[in-house]
XYZ file of C-alpha atoms in Angstrom:
575
model
C 12.613 13.885 -19.596
C 12.813 10.475 -17.497
C 11.412 7.528 -18.287
C 10.521 4.551 -15.829
C 10.364 0.977 -16.778
C 9.142 -2.439 -13.882
C 11.201 -4.820 -13.798
C 11.351 -7.545 -11.116
C 14.013 -6.433 -8.329
C 16.362 -9.785 -9.207
C 19.180 -8.163 -6.765
C 19.697 -5.967 -4.280
C 20.955 -2.059 -4.299
C 21.665 0.751 -6.458
C 23.038 1.433 -9.090
C 23.488 4.823 -11.419
C 26.528 4.687 -14.349
C 25.570 5.191 -18.280
C 24.038 2.103 -20.003
C 26.049 -0.513 -22.105
C 24.158 -2.565 -24.504
C 24.843 -5.846 -24.682
C 22.770 -6.450 -28.004
C 23.406 -9.906 -30.084
C 23.533 -10.391 -34.310
C 20.301 -12.954 -35.695
C 21.398 -16.487 -35.546
C 17.689 -17.408 -36.803
C 18.855 -20.389 -39.897
C 15.900 -21.721 -42.808
C 15.600 -24.824 -43.205
C 18.614 -25.904 -45.725
C 20.343 -29.104 -46.931
C 23.244 -30.627 -48.192
C 24.528 -32.818 -50.840
C 28.127 -32.608 -49.254
C 28.181 -34.523 -45.392
C 31.422 -34.789 -45.075
C 32.165 -30.875 -45.477
C 29.092 -30.013 -42.930
C 31.107 -32.672 -40.912
C 34.193 -30.730 -40.645
C 32.157 -27.598 -40.808
C 30.343 -28.760 -36.949
C 34.114 -30.230 -35.883
C 35.914 -27.099 -36.260
C 33.032 -25.009 -34.698
C 33.521 -27.642 -31.988
C 37.319 -26.767 -31.367
C 36.753 -22.708 -31.940
C 33.610 -22.953 -28.759
C 36.391 -25.103 -26.810
C 39.053 -22.694 -27.210
C 37.128 -19.714 -26.146
C 34.980 -21.469 -23.394
C 38.520 -22.485 -22.473
C 39.601 -18.384 -22.204
C 36.460 -17.364 -20.529
C 36.669 -20.251 -18.030
C 40.632 -19.275 -16.982
C 39.917 -15.476 -16.893
C 36.296 -16.454 -14.397
C 38.834 -18.819 -12.150
C 41.128 -15.687 -11.911
C 38.649 -12.832 -11.418
C 35.679 -14.027 -10.327
C 35.848 -17.289 -8.421
C 35.028 -20.873 -8.231
C 31.084 -20.005 -9.033
C 31.276 -17.996 -12.086
C 33.606 -20.497 -13.657
C 31.739 -23.691 -12.622
C 28.610 -23.089 -15.169
C 31.330 -22.386 -17.733
C 33.401 -25.664 -16.688
C 30.038 -27.566 -17.063
C 29.753 -26.311 -20.481
C 32.750 -27.775 -21.750
C 32.272 -30.133 -20.255
C 29.113 -30.661 -21.867
C 30.686 -29.336 -24.919
C 33.253 -32.472 -25.125
C 30.754 -35.007 -24.264
C 30.796 -37.209 -27.013
C 27.342 -38.175 -28.101
C 26.819 -35.039 -28.183
C 28.874 -34.567 -31.184
C 26.946 -38.111 -32.132
C 23.555 -36.632 -32.300
C 24.435 -33.516 -34.475
C 26.611 -36.436 -36.481
C 23.672 -38.350 -37.286
C 21.264 -35.442 -38.131
C 23.749 -34.172 -40.768
C 24.495 -37.652 -42.310
C 20.701 -39.320 -41.612
C 18.894 -36.269 -43.544
C 21.178 -34.509 -45.618
C 21.415 -30.640 -43.270
C 23.706 -28.723 -43.273
C 25.639 -27.945 -40.067
C 24.125 -25.194 -38.479
C 20.197 -26.699 -39.376
C 21.082 -30.158 -38.089
C 22.429 -28.250 -34.231
C 20.279 -26.370 -34.243
C 17.491 -29.739 -34.437
C 19.546 -30.742 -31.580
C 19.306 -27.758 -29.888
C 15.564 -27.008 -29.929
C 15.162 -30.773 -28.884
C 17.193 -30.322 -25.860
C 15.695 -27.122 -24.725
C 12.319 -28.908 -24.949
C 13.561 -31.130 -23.360
C 14.748 -28.182 -20.053
C 11.282 -26.938 -20.407
C 9.850 -30.074 -19.476
C 11.533 -30.099 -16.116
C 10.793 -29.682 -12.671
C 11.330 -25.591 -12.207
C 13.932 -24.930 -10.436
C 17.292 -22.229 -10.427
C 19.343 -25.414 -11.002
C 17.362 -26.048 -14.370
C 16.792 -23.039 -15.291
C 20.200 -22.326 -14.820
C 21.174 -25.885 -17.148
C 18.789 -24.328 -19.997
C 20.495 -21.148 -20.274
C 24.448 -22.462 -20.109
C 23.277 -25.525 -22.623
C 21.289 -22.394 -25.249
C 24.262 -20.356 -24.527
C 26.828 -23.425 -26.055
C 25.069 -24.062 -28.900
C 24.743 -19.824 -29.938
C 28.832 -19.702 -29.659
C 28.357 -22.993 -31.891
C 25.988 -21.768 -34.442
C 27.973 -17.841 -34.320
C 31.450 -19.939 -35.444
C 29.195 -21.769 -38.272
C 27.706 -18.949 -39.599
C 30.918 -16.233 -39.211
C 28.985 -14.075 -37.039
C 31.243 -12.046 -34.034
C 28.476 -12.361 -30.706
C 29.401 -9.185 -28.814
C 30.924 -9.675 -25.400
C 31.091 -7.686 -21.777
C 35.271 -8.085 -22.127
C 35.071 -4.982 -24.635
C 33.665 -2.921 -21.928
C 36.428 -0.229 -20.175
C 34.197 1.857 -18.257
C 32.019 1.952 -15.273
C 28.900 0.878 -16.698
C 25.112 -1.007 -16.235
C 24.832 -3.825 -18.776
C 21.638 -4.077 -20.918
C 20.596 -6.806 -22.422
C 17.119 -9.516 -23.823
C 19.171 -11.866 -21.525
C 22.544 -12.132 -19.961
C 24.348 -15.693 -20.440
C 26.544 -17.199 -18.073
C 29.484 -16.808 -20.796
C 28.486 -13.314 -19.992
C 28.721 -13.215 -16.377
C 32.418 -15.054 -16.611
C 33.819 -12.064 -18.672
C 32.341 -9.772 -16.330
C 35.400 -7.243 -15.000
C 34.001 -6.302 -11.626
C 35.635 -3.080 -11.965
C 32.776 -1.891 -14.690
C 29.831 -3.824 -14.427
C 27.447 -1.350 -12.073
C 24.578 -3.473 -12.234
C 22.122 -5.690 -15.252
C 18.939 -4.936 -16.558
C 17.185 -7.477 -19.053
C 14.018 -7.503 -21.213
C 13.878 -11.520 -20.222
C 14.721 -13.618 -16.895
C 13.271 -14.015 -13.907
C 14.076 -14.515 -10.059
C 15.322 -17.788 -11.061
C 17.435 -17.002 -14.053
C 21.090 -18.311 -13.394
C 22.461 -14.743 -14.416
C 20.213 -13.532 -11.355
C 21.841 -15.630 -9.364
C 24.943 -14.664 -10.178
C 24.316 -10.961 -9.853
C 23.557 -12.134 -6.191
C 26.545 -13.579 -5.771
C 28.482 -10.463 -6.980
C 26.239 -8.355 -5.267
C 24.772 -6.405 -8.814
C 21.148 -4.909 -8.124
C 19.847 -6.298 -10.943
C 16.155 -5.997 -12.817
C 15.338 -8.309 -14.907
C 11.952 -8.706 -17.264
C 11.300 -5.382 -18.023
C 10.209 -7.124 -21.427
C 11.613 -3.965 -23.509
C 14.960 -2.398 -21.754
C 17.222 -2.557 -24.677
C 13.598 -0.532 -27.027
C 14.120 2.275 -24.796
C 17.745 2.158 -23.809
C 20.586 3.441 -25.470
C 23.999 3.278 -25.324
C 25.469 6.197 -22.822
C 22.390 7.113 -21.280
C 21.620 7.369 -17.645
C 20.706 4.595 -15.736
C 18.992 4.001 -12.944
C 19.111 0.624 -11.383
C 16.794 0.173 -8.046
C 17.352 -3.472 -7.273
C 15.181 -3.325 -3.749
C 12.176 -2.158 -5.747
C 12.162 -3.237 -9.442
C 12.544 -0.222 -11.356
C 14.792 0.765 -13.726
C 15.535 4.864 -14.810
C 16.061 6.246 -17.624
C 18.324 9.313 -18.782
C 17.002 10.695 -14.723
C 16.422 14.216 -13.438
C 18.983 15.817 -10.930
C 16.581 15.292 -8.770
C 16.287 11.969 -9.171
C 19.619 10.789 -9.175
C 20.522 13.024 -5.778
C 17.279 10.788 -4.201
C 19.147 7.534 -5.565
C 21.931 8.519 -4.424
C 20.899 8.466 -1.376
C 18.656 5.757 -1.027
C 21.834 3.886 -1.667
C 24.083 4.807 1.300
C 20.817 3.698 2.988
C 21.177 0.123 1.877
C 25.119 -0.123 2.711
C 24.041 0.719 6.074
C 21.351 -1.582 6.557
C 23.623 -4.283 4.390
C 26.802 -3.776 6.693
C 23.681 -4.097 10.314
C 22.415 -7.501 8.783
C 26.098 -8.931 7.980
C 25.958 -8.795 12.054
C 23.635 -11.696 12.198
C 25.519 -14.026 10.921
C 26.877 -15.511 14.145
C 23.549 -15.449 15.297
C 20.009 -17.023 15.866
C 16.783 -16.032 13.851
C 14.633 -15.373 17.379
C 11.256 -13.335 17.348
C 10.785 -10.397 19.777
C 8.528 -13.069 21.596
C 11.161 -15.480 21.842
C 10.079 -17.586 18.394
C 12.955 -20.058 17.286
C 12.425 -19.925 13.150
C 15.773 -21.635 10.925
C 16.583 -19.721 7.706
C 18.138 -22.401 5.731
C 19.642 -22.693 2.085
C 18.970 -24.206 -1.053
C 21.437 -25.285 -2.830
C 21.884 -26.885 -6.634
C 25.446 -28.116 -6.773
C 28.488 -28.849 -5.127
C 29.642 -25.451 -5.712
C 27.219 -23.319 -4.781
C 28.993 -24.697 -0.923
C 31.451 -21.707 -1.409
C 28.375 -19.367 -1.369
C 26.699 -20.985 1.125
C 29.651 -20.060 3.873
C 29.227 -16.379 3.197
C 25.116 -16.313 3.055
C 24.469 -16.328 7.039
C 22.655 -19.924 6.065
C 21.897 -22.328 9.419
C 21.270 -25.390 7.619
C 20.151 -26.647 3.515
C 16.623 -26.795 3.174
C 17.359 -28.392 -0.002
C 19.672 -30.027 -1.664
C 18.301 -30.590 -5.676
C 20.091 -33.686 -6.192
C 18.519 -34.016 -9.898
C 22.165 -32.046 -10.722
C 23.904 -35.331 -10.700
C 21.768 -36.255 -13.014
C 20.716 -33.955 -15.719
C 23.052 -33.294 -19.454
C 25.110 -36.568 -18.358
C 25.405 -39.822 -20.422
C 24.562 -41.992 -17.782
C 23.248 -42.384 -14.398
C 25.985 -41.475 -11.432
C 27.272 -44.483 -9.448
C 26.287 -45.084 -6.080
C 30.658 -43.172 -5.310
C 29.863 -40.123 -7.445
C 26.391 -39.737 -5.316
C 28.067 -40.379 -2.227
C 31.644 -37.841 -2.572
C 28.404 -35.092 -3.761
C 26.590 -35.604 -0.836
C 29.796 -35.740 1.818
C 30.420 -32.853 0.858
C 27.308 -31.623 1.490
C 27.128 -32.613 5.742
C 30.798 -31.791 5.747
C 30.616 -28.231 5.026
C 27.929 -26.731 7.709
C 29.195 -27.898 11.015
C 26.984 -30.291 11.987
C 23.597 -28.311 10.931
C 20.799 -29.818 9.234
C 20.917 -30.680 5.251
C 17.592 -31.915 3.707
C 18.779 -33.885 0.621
C 15.747 -34.325 -2.573
C 15.613 -37.608 -3.872
C 16.133 -37.337 -7.687
C 13.199 -35.043 -8.560
C 12.862 -35.179 -13.487
C 10.869 -36.247 -15.426
C 10.351 -35.769 -19.529
C 10.002 -37.139 -22.863
C 13.523 -37.551 -23.990
C 17.120 -40.035 -22.165
C 17.951 -38.627 -19.188
C 21.330 -39.586 -17.171
C 20.648 -42.918 -19.318
C 16.992 -42.989 -17.866
C 14.709 -44.160 -21.016
C 11.525 -42.401 -20.065
C 7.961 -41.558 -21.889
C 7.189 -39.102 -24.175
C 4.450 -36.918 -22.917
C 1.699 -34.100 -23.853
C 2.031 -33.098 -20.599
C 5.452 -34.104 -18.274
C 4.337 -31.784 -15.444
C 1.870 -34.153 -14.287
C 2.976 -37.539 -15.679
C 6.103 -40.031 -15.135
C 8.692 -38.138 -12.780
C 10.187 -38.027 -9.513
C 9.229 -40.601 -7.144
C 6.964 -41.085 -9.352
C 9.999 -42.489 -11.613
C 11.798 -43.798 -8.678
C 9.052 -46.575 -7.278
C 8.103 -47.903 -11.066
C 12.140 -48.053 -11.229
C 13.696 -48.907 -8.334
C 16.719 -49.470 -9.852
C 17.063 -45.829 -9.685
C 16.566 -44.876 -7.068
C 17.922 -47.671 -4.534
C 21.631 -46.775 -5.496
C 20.779 -42.598 -4.215
C 18.861 -43.693 -1.026
C 22.627 -45.657 -0.166
C 24.498 -43.101 -0.863
C 22.431 -41.017 1.061
C 22.504 -43.770 4.229
C 26.392 -43.878 3.771
C 27.178 -40.205 4.016
C 25.142 -40.030 6.675
C 27.945 -40.723 8.911
C 28.991 -37.444 7.988
C 26.526 -35.014 9.378
C 22.677 -34.587 10.575
C 21.146 -35.302 7.785
C 17.701 -35.143 5.946
C 15.989 -37.321 2.732
C 13.049 -36.115 1.436
C 10.786 -37.305 -1.326
C 9.448 -35.313 -4.009
C 6.047 -35.635 -5.462
C 4.396 -37.143 -3.113
C 0.596 -37.422 -4.227
C -0.444 -40.353 -1.924
C 0.564 -41.866 1.306
C 1.007 -45.635 -0.460
C 3.601 -43.381 -2.215
C 5.230 -42.188 0.788
C 5.046 -45.116 2.696
C 6.401 -47.956 -0.204
C 9.566 -45.238 -0.559
C 10.229 -45.770 2.651
C 9.683 -49.492 2.713
C 12.989 -48.998 0.615
C 14.362 -46.963 2.200
C 14.323 -49.380 4.758
C 15.399 -52.052 3.081
C 18.643 -50.629 2.017
C 19.431 -49.407 5.327
C 18.816 -53.026 6.704
C 21.419 -54.479 3.376
C 23.991 -51.883 4.444
C 23.309 -53.131 7.859
C 24.481 -56.579 7.272
C 27.573 -55.280 5.097
C 28.730 -53.941 8.299
C 28.185 -50.849 6.670
C 27.976 -47.116 8.949
C 24.517 -45.443 8.736
C 23.476 -42.788 11.275
C 20.593 -43.493 13.429
C 18.901 -40.094 13.633
C 18.153 -39.711 9.879
C 15.278 -38.354 9.458
C 12.680 -38.533 6.510
C 9.961 -36.364 4.898
C 8.579 -35.097 1.808
C 8.258 -32.108 -0.115
C 4.248 -30.715 0.419
C 3.506 -29.879 -3.528
C 0.385 -31.731 -4.267
C -3.053 -30.634 -3.530
C -3.768 -33.540 -2.605
C -1.427 -34.282 0.109
C -2.378 -31.024 1.381
C -5.483 -32.049 2.478
C -4.449 -35.023 3.393
C -1.548 -33.110 5.959
C -3.116 -34.549 8.903
C -2.902 -38.421 6.786
C 0.537 -38.030 5.370
C 1.972 -36.326 9.419
C 1.846 -39.684 11.140
C 4.108 -41.250 8.698
C 6.621 -38.434 8.327
C 9.050 -36.804 10.208
C 8.663 -33.315 8.481
C 6.956 -31.868 5.526
C 8.824 -29.268 2.926
C 5.982 -27.191 1.269
C 8.023 -27.068 -2.415
C 6.281 -23.475 -2.701
C 6.548 -22.871 -6.863
C 4.457 -25.960 -7.520
C 1.355 -25.601 -4.997
C 0.449 -22.819 -5.783
C 0.735 -23.424 -10.033
C -1.000 -27.119 -9.216
C -3.891 -25.375 -6.725
C -4.323 -22.410 -9.907
C -4.258 -24.554 -13.106
C -1.818 -22.467 -14.003
C 1.964 -22.527 -15.208
C 3.791 -19.459 -13.952
C 6.263 -19.649 -17.157
C 3.147 -19.340 -19.287
C 2.703 -15.605 -19.737
C -0.949 -15.646 -20.855
C -2.153 -16.819 -16.888
C 1.001 -16.035 -15.039
C -1.299 -13.516 -13.015
C -2.878 -16.515 -11.648
C 0.591 -17.209 -9.417
C -0.366 -14.900 -6.357
C 1.560 -16.464 -3.721
C -0.035 -13.827 -0.837
C -3.854 -14.872 -2.356
C -5.911 -16.509 0.414
C -6.455 -20.291 -0.917
C -2.423 -20.656 -0.999
C -2.412 -19.065 2.591
C -5.285 -21.469 3.659
C -3.407 -24.307 2.624
C -0.014 -23.360 3.819
C -2.065 -22.935 7.037
C -3.737 -26.386 6.819
C 0.067 -28.334 6.279
C 1.310 -26.155 9.678
C -1.239 -27.627 11.886
C -1.482 -31.025 10.570
C 1.449 -31.732 11.494
C 2.230 -29.115 14.671
C -0.920 -31.509 15.959
C 1.750 -34.473 15.458
C 4.844 -32.742 16.676
C 6.507 -32.729 13.448
C 8.345 -29.679 11.868
C 7.582 -27.458 8.377
C 9.712 -25.835 6.204
C 9.612 -23.802 2.267
C 11.653 -24.137 0.563
C 9.503 -22.324 -3.144
C 10.289 -18.334 -3.850
C 7.202 -18.005 -0.977
C 10.527 -18.761 0.983
C 11.958 -15.665 0.604
C 9.053 -13.250 -0.064
C 9.066 -10.138 2.484
C 5.439 -9.959 2.200
C 4.973 -13.408 3.398
C 7.585 -13.631 5.741
C 4.894 -12.088 8.685
C 2.477 -14.635 7.035
C 4.218 -17.558 7.979
C 6.124 -16.574 10.594
C 2.054 -16.127 12.248
C 1.514 -19.255 10.832
C 4.207 -21.279 12.880
C 6.213 -22.318 9.649
C 9.381 -23.526 11.077
C 11.820 -23.481 8.290
C 12.596 -21.103 5.493
C 14.814 -22.253 2.491
C 15.939 -20.289 0.035
C 18.835 -18.934 -1.877
C 21.876 -17.595 -0.012
C 20.696 -13.449 -1.444
C 18.211 -13.557 0.749
C 18.956 -15.602 3.862
C 20.074 -12.299 6.212
C 17.775 -9.816 4.937
C 14.861 -12.540 5.562
C 16.657 -12.870 9.183
C 16.949 -9.952 10.187
C 13.158 -8.785 9.675
C 12.590 -11.989 11.520
C 14.363 -10.599 14.681
C 12.130 -7.271 14.504
C 8.670 -8.996 14.568
C 6.842 -10.443 17.351
C 4.628 -13.538 16.318
C 2.028 -12.985 19.045
C 1.539 -9.241 17.462
C 0.867 -10.904 14.022
C -2.181 -13.357 15.076
C -5.068 -10.040 14.068
C -3.312 -9.671 10.464
C -3.712 -13.555 9.982
C -6.561 -13.828 11.167
C -8.027 -10.956 8.624
C -5.757 -12.616 6.197
C -6.598 -16.453 6.234
C -10.406 -14.598 5.793
C -9.585 -11.647 2.968
C -11.140 -12.630 -0.920
C -8.079 -11.399 -3.036
C -4.070 -11.860 -3.262
C -3.784 -7.646 -3.437
C -6.256 -7.640 0.110
C -3.480 -9.276 1.724
C -0.633 -7.511 0.581
C -2.359 -4.466 1.690
C -3.236 -5.862 5.107
C 0.515 -7.167 5.915
C 1.856 -3.311 4.768
C -0.970 -1.607 7.102
C 0.206 -4.287 9.813
C 3.947 -4.615 8.820
C 4.900 -1.398 6.885
C 9.040 -2.086 6.795
C 7.666 -4.450 4.482
C 6.521 -2.008 2.171
């Protein structure tokens, strides 16, 4: 009899193949002390050298077989490994506390992971956390003389089943053999989720116990469309999913035809479907995504895990690449959105018990304008290379936005006095993610050029629930009427002042939310590249006027479940 596992549909598609378990060894460490500090430091250096050789070989394979995107993460790991302050920090732990190399390394690793867990919850920082964890794991394995499992051992077509999949696991994939992915952990924002979409690998993540329920060699069906995993399927189930795989392939081909078309509803309403990007390496995928611009550049990739703040020139070159890579389409750059309890990019920040509600994002920029001004100057200088929009994150009050814009205007004036060209058509807006700003959206709309609704944080703050906390994650409800009412209030307020509204959180790529956002008048949907053609196809098939009865009932509903049922009744194709 077959067994059904449920998880998150992280990358669409159907795969049928035997399972290959990628389960690692136990690397847990108990506190140990050593009287021979020199010996422990030498062991630490050996682990750095061995890990460097290992990652260099993996990077070379990734460049040759998988392309720049897969290799970029491994290259970033190598850069981090060679960062002298990192080695020095572990050595200090050894010499000051007389600890073994592995225990000192574990302590530093825990501090780094704790820092990243307190930063803004987005794809880029999730991938950074996974990459850092992978580097430390490899060093620990060398110190403990433990062999890690590797995808390179696979020599036949199979579905990888693992607790989690690291960037270096992905970089070692042989595309001839990897049919799909199933994991215990992870979510839509995990690095391997993003990469699985890039590589067109069906994936179901967050199953909880797949590695306990699936054995090596078991026939497995991965339904990356509905988030299902069928273990040891019947002949009838295999036949059903083979037909579904054929239908999906035909659908994918039809979506591809949309790349050179506009996104227009059947009643003539134009929408923009644009991309979220985290690094300049993402521009490779952008070209194939069918995006109509960039709705969010997460500029914090220039700051996180760097030993010092990026210079104005370094930032200029990065922003220039984004702007020149989109063929005159709009690029929205979010200013530095970081915060936490430890040194970040050479910036000393206070320890905080609740950094998500603390000193972060624009609050840092306004309190320490010397961190914000170089970024704004770089953006202004880059503006002549394309169509730039600048977005300030974590705005809570009108005064904050006005002060941020004043600083921008001051830097613009200085540049012009220096005879440095600056574009005259730069749009300046804000990320709307704090409930107080949503309540005051009509007032903000007088001053901003646009809103970008950050649905991830907005929903968390509306329900006072951390979606990363399993105990309360059930409260993260994108379709809840409270969310819909808040979004509609923001859209209506912006349109009353002739301003446009985007959404750049996970909700923007949720097909169940698409008819609701269309009907409420959202102007722009911003998402990961792999979802763009699907959402564009869905928008092109819907009529905004015919969606109004759905909107009316959804806003009056009492629960997310009721809204979901309404959407499926009015728009059966999203089921």
